[in-house]
GROMACS .gro file of C-alpha atoms in nm:
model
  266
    1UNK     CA    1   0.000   0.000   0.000
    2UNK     CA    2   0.120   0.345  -0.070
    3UNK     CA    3   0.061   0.681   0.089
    4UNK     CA    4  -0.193   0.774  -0.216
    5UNK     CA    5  -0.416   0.456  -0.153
    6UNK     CA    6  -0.572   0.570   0.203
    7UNK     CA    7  -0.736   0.899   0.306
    8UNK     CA    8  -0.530   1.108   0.538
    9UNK     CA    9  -0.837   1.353   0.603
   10UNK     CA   10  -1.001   1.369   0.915
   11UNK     CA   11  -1.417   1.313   0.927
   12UNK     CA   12  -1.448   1.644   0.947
   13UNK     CA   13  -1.275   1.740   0.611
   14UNK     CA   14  -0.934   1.886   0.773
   15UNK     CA   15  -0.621   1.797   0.711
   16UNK     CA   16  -0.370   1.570   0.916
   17UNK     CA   17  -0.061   1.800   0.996
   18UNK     CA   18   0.321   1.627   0.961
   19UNK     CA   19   0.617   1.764   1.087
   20UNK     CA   20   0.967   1.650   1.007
   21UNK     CA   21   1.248   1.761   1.213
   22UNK     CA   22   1.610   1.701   1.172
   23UNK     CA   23   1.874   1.620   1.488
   24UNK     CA   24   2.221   1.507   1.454
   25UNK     CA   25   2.253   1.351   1.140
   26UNK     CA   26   2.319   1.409   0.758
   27UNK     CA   27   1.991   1.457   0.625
   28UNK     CA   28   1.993   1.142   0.421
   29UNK     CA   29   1.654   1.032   0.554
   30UNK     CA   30   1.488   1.320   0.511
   31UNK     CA   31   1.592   1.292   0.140
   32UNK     CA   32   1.404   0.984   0.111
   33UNK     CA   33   1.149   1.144   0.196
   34UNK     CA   34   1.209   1.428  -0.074
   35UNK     CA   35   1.220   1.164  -0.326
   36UNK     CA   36   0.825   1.060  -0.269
   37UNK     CA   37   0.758   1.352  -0.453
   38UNK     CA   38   0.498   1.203  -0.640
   39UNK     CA   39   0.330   0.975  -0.370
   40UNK     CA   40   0.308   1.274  -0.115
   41UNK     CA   41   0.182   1.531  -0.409
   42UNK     CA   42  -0.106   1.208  -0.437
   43UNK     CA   43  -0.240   1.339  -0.091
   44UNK     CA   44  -0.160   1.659  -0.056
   45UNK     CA   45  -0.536   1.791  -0.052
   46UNK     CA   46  -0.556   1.570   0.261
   47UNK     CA   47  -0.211   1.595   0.394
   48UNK     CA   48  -0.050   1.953   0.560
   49UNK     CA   49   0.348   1.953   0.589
   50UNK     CA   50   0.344   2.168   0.858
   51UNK     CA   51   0.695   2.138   0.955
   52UNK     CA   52   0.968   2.038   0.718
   53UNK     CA   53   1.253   2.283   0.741
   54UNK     CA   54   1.441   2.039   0.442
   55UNK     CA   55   1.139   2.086   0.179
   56UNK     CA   56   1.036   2.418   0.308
   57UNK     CA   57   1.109   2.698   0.526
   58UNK     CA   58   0.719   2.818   0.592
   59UNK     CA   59   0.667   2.622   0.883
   60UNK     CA   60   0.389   2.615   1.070
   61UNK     CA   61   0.389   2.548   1.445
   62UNK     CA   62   0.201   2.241   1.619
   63UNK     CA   63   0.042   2.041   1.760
   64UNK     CA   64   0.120   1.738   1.461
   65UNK     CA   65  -0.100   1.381   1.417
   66UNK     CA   66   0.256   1.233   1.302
   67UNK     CA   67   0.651   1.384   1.374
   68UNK     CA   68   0.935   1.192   1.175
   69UNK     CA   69   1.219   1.280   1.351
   70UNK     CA   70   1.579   1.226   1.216
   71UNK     CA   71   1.887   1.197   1.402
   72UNK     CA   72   2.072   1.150   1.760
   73UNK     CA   73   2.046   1.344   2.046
   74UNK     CA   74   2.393   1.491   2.090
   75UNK     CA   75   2.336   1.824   2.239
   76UNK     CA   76   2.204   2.030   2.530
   77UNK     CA   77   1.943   2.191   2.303
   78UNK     CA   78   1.842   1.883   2.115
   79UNK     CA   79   1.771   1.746   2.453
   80UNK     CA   80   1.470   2.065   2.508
   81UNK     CA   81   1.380   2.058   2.167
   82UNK     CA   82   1.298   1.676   2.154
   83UNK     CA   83   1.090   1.706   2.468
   84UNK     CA   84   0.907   1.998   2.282
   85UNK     CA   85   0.804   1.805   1.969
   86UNK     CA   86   0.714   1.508   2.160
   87UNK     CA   87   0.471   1.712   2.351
   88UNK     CA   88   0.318   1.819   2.038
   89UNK     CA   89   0.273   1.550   1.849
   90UNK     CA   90  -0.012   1.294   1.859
   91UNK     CA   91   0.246   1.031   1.722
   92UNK     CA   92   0.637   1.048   1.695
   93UNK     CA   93   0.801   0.803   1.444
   94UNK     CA   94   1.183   0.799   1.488
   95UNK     CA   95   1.351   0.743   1.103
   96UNK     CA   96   1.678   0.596   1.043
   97UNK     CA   97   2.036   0.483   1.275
   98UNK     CA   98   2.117   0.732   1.393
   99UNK     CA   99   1.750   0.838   1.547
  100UNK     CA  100   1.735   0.492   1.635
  101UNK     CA  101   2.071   0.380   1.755
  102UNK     CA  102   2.272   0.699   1.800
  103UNK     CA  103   2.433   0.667   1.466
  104UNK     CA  104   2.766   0.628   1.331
  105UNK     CA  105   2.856   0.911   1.592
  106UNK     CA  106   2.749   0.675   1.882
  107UNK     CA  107   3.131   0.584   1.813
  108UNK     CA  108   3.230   0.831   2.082
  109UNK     CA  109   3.012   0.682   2.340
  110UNK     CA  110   3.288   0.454   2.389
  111UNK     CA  111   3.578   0.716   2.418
  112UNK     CA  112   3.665   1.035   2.572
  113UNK     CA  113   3.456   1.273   2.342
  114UNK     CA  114   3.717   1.589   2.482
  115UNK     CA  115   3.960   1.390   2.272
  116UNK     CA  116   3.777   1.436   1.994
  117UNK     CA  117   3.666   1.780   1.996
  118UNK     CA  118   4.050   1.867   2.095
  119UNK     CA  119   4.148   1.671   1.724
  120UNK     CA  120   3.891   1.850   1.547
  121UNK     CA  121   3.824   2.181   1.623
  122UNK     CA  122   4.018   2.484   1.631
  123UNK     CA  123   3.857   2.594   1.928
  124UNK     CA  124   3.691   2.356   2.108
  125UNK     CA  125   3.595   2.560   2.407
  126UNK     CA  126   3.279   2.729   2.141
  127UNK     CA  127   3.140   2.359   2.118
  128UNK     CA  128   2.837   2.248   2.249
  129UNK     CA  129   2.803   1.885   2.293
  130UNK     CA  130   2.704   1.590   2.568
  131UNK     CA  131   2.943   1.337   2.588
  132UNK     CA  132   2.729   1.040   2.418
  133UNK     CA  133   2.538   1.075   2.113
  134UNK     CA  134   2.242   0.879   2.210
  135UNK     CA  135   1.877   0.707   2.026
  136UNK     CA  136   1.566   0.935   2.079
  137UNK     CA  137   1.367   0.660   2.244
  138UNK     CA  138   1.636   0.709   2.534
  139UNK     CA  139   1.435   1.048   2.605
  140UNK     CA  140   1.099   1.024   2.527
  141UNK     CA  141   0.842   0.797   2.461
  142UNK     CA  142   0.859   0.682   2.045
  143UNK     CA  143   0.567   0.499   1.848
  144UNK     CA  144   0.779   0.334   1.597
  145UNK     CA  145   1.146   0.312   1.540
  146UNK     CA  146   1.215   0.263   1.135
  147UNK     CA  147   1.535   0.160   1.088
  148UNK     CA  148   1.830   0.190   0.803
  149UNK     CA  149   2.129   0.415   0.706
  150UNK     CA  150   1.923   0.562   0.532
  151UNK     CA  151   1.574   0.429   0.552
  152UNK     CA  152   1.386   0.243   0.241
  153UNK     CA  153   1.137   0.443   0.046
  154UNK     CA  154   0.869   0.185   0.033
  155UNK     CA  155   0.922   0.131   0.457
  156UNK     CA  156   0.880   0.488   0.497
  157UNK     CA  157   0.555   0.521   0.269
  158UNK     CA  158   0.397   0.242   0.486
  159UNK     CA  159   0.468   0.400   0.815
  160UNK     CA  160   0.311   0.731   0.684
  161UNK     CA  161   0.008   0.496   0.535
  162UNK     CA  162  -0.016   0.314   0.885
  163UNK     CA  163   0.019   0.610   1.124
  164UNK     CA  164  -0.239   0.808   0.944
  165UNK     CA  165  -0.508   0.492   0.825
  166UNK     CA  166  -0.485   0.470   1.236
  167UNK     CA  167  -0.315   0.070   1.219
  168UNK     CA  168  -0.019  -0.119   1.291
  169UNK     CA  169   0.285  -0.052   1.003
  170UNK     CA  170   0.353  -0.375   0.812
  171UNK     CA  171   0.761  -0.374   0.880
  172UNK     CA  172   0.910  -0.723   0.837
  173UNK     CA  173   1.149  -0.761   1.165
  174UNK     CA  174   1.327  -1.080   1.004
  175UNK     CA  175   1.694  -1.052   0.887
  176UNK     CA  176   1.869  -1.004   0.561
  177UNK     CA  177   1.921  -1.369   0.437
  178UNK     CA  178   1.548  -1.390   0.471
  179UNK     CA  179   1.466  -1.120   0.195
  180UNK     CA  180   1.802  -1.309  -0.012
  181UNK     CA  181   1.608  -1.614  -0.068
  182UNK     CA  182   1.305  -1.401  -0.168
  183UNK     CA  183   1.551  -1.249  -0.468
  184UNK     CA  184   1.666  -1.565  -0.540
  185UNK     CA  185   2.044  -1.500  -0.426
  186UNK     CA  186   2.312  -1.730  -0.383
  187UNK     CA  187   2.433  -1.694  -0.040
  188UNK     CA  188   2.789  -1.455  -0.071
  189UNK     CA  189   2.880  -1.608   0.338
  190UNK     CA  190   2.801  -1.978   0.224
  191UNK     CA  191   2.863  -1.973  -0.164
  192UNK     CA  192   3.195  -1.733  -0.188
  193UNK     CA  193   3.300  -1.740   0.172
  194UNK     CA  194   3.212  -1.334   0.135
  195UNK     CA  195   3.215  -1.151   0.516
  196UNK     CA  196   2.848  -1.049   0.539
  197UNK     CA  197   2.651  -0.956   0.876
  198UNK     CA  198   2.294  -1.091   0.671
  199UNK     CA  199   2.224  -1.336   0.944
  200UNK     CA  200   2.208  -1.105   1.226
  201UNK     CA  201   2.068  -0.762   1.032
  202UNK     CA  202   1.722  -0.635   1.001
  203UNK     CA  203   1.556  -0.683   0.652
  204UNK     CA  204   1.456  -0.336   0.504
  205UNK     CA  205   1.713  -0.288   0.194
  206UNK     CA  206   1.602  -0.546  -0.041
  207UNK     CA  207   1.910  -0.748   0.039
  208UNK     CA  208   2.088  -0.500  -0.155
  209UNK     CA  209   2.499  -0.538  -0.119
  210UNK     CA  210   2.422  -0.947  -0.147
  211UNK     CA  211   2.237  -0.910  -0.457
  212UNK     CA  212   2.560  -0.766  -0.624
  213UNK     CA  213   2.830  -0.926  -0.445
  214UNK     CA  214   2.897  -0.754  -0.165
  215UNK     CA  215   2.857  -0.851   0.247
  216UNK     CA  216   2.598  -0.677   0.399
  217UNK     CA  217   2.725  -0.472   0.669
  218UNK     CA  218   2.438  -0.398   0.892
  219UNK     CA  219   2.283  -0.032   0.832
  220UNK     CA  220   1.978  -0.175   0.901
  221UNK     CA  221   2.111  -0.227   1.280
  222UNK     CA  222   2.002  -0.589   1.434
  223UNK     CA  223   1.733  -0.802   1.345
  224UNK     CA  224   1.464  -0.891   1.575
  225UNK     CA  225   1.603  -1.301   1.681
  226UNK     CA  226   1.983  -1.287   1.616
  227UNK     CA  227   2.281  -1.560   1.712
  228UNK     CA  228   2.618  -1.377   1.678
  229UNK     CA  229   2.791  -1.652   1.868
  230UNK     CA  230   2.705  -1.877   1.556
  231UNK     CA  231   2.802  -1.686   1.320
  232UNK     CA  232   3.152  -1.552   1.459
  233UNK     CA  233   3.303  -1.855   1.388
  234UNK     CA  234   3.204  -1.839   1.044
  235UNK     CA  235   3.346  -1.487   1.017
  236UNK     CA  236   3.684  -1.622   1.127
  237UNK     CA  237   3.661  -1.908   0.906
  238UNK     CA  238   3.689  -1.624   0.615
  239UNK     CA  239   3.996  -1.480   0.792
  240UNK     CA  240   3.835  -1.182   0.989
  241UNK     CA  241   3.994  -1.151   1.355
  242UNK     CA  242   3.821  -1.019   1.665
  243UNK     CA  243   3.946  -0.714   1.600
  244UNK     CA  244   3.798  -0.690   1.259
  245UNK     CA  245   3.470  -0.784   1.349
  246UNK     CA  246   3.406  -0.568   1.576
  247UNK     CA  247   3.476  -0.286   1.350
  248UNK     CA  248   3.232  -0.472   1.117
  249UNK     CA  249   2.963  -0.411   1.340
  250UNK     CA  250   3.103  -0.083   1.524
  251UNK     CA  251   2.914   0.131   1.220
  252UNK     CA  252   2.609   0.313   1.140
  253UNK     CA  253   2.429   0.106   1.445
  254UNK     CA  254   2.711   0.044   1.700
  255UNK     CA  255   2.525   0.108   2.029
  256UNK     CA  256   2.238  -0.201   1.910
  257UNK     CA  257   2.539  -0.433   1.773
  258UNK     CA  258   2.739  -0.339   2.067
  259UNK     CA  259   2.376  -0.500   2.266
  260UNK     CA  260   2.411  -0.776   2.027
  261UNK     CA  261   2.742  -0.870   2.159
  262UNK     CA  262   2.655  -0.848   2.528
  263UNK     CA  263   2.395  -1.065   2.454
  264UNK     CA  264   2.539  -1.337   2.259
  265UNK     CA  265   2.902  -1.369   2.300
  266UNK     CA  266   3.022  -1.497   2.601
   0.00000   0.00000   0.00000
């Protein structure tokens, strides 16, 4: 189902009101949104983008039926400001790693983030930062997590679909391999003795690095049943260390895989 199938309108004739708003992040998400041009133009006699300072920059302020928020929380004012749009919006859908997991930049959650400003900046002393770049859900209450780095165009038209037809969103919360044997791939792990974290990754790209070769390499952050302690073994079989696989999964979702590891590795 796309977003032009169902009515967004209320009974009364209104419109539903969606804001977008950007944290920590590169804005990659919100371009998938940008590129349902057509499907959003489908509804927009029934849909108001009241907030969407990537598309637009006549905002309008809330309260919003549905907030997609992008990115990590990974300053003192994104911690007010996420509070603020939480408070305003009937639903809040968190989109893509690093609203979900922190992000690549949940890196520095696991070393001395003075360090890095001191390396990067000039003057570090006019940054503004917490120590941890951390998942929304860590601050307030989030309907739906959609995951990916960045997110899939068809996931993101049936969250908009669900959240505004008032049901569940049909995501898939299997893994990678799963949506392999759907394309009809021979397995790159099994077949070419290829690195790929498939077995323990969230479905959501099409299985799109195995279809042409390549490992996946988990943007799509865990999968909802996962055995890492199966398939390390495996992983060193194709002549990856410790060392390496932990920067395999240390990536896009590195605070979930991290969770992963606590969980099934001894």
């Amino acid at each position: 189902m796309t977003a032009s199938t169902t009515s967004a309108a209320r009974p009364d004739g209104s419109r539903r009101r969606l804001g977008v708003f950007k944290f920590a992040s590169c804005d990659g998400c919100q371009l998938t949104l940008l590129d349902c041009e057509d499907e959003l133009l489908g509804i927009a006699d029934e849909l108001e983008i009241a907030h969407f300072l990537e598309a637009s920059s006549d905002v309008a302020p809330g309260p919003y039926d549905l907030a997609l928020v992008e990115g990590s929380v990974s300053t003192p004012e994104h911690l007010e400001r996420v509070r603020r749009i939480r408070a305003e919006s009937r639903h809040l859908v968190t989109i893509g790693a690093c609203a979900t997991a922190g992000g690549v930049q949940a890196l520095r959650n696991y070393a001395d983030v003075t360090d890095y400003l001191a390396t990067v900046y000039a003057r570090p002393d006019y940054i503004e930062t917490l120590a941890t770049s951390t998942p929304i859900a860590a601050h307030v209450p989030v309907d739906f997590e959609l995951r990916g780095c960045p997110i899939d165009r068809g996931q993101l038209l049936e969250v908009i679909t669900a959240f505004l037809a008032g049901r569940k969103p049909g995501i898939p919360n299997h893994s990678v391999c799963f949506s392999c044997k759907q394309r009809g791939n021979v397995c790159v792990l099994v077949a070419h003795g290829t690195p790929c974290l498939g077995p323990v990754t969230h479905a959501g790209c099409g299985a799109l690095c195995p279809t042409y070769g390549r490992g996946c390499y988990g943007c799509f952050g865990p999968a909802g049943t996962t055995n890492l302690g199966a398939l390390v073994p495996v992983l060193h079989r194709d002549g990856m260390n410790d060392e390496d696989i932990g920067r395999f999964l240390h990536t896009f979702n590195v605070t979930d895989f991290t969770a992963v590891e606590e969980k099934d590795l001894p």
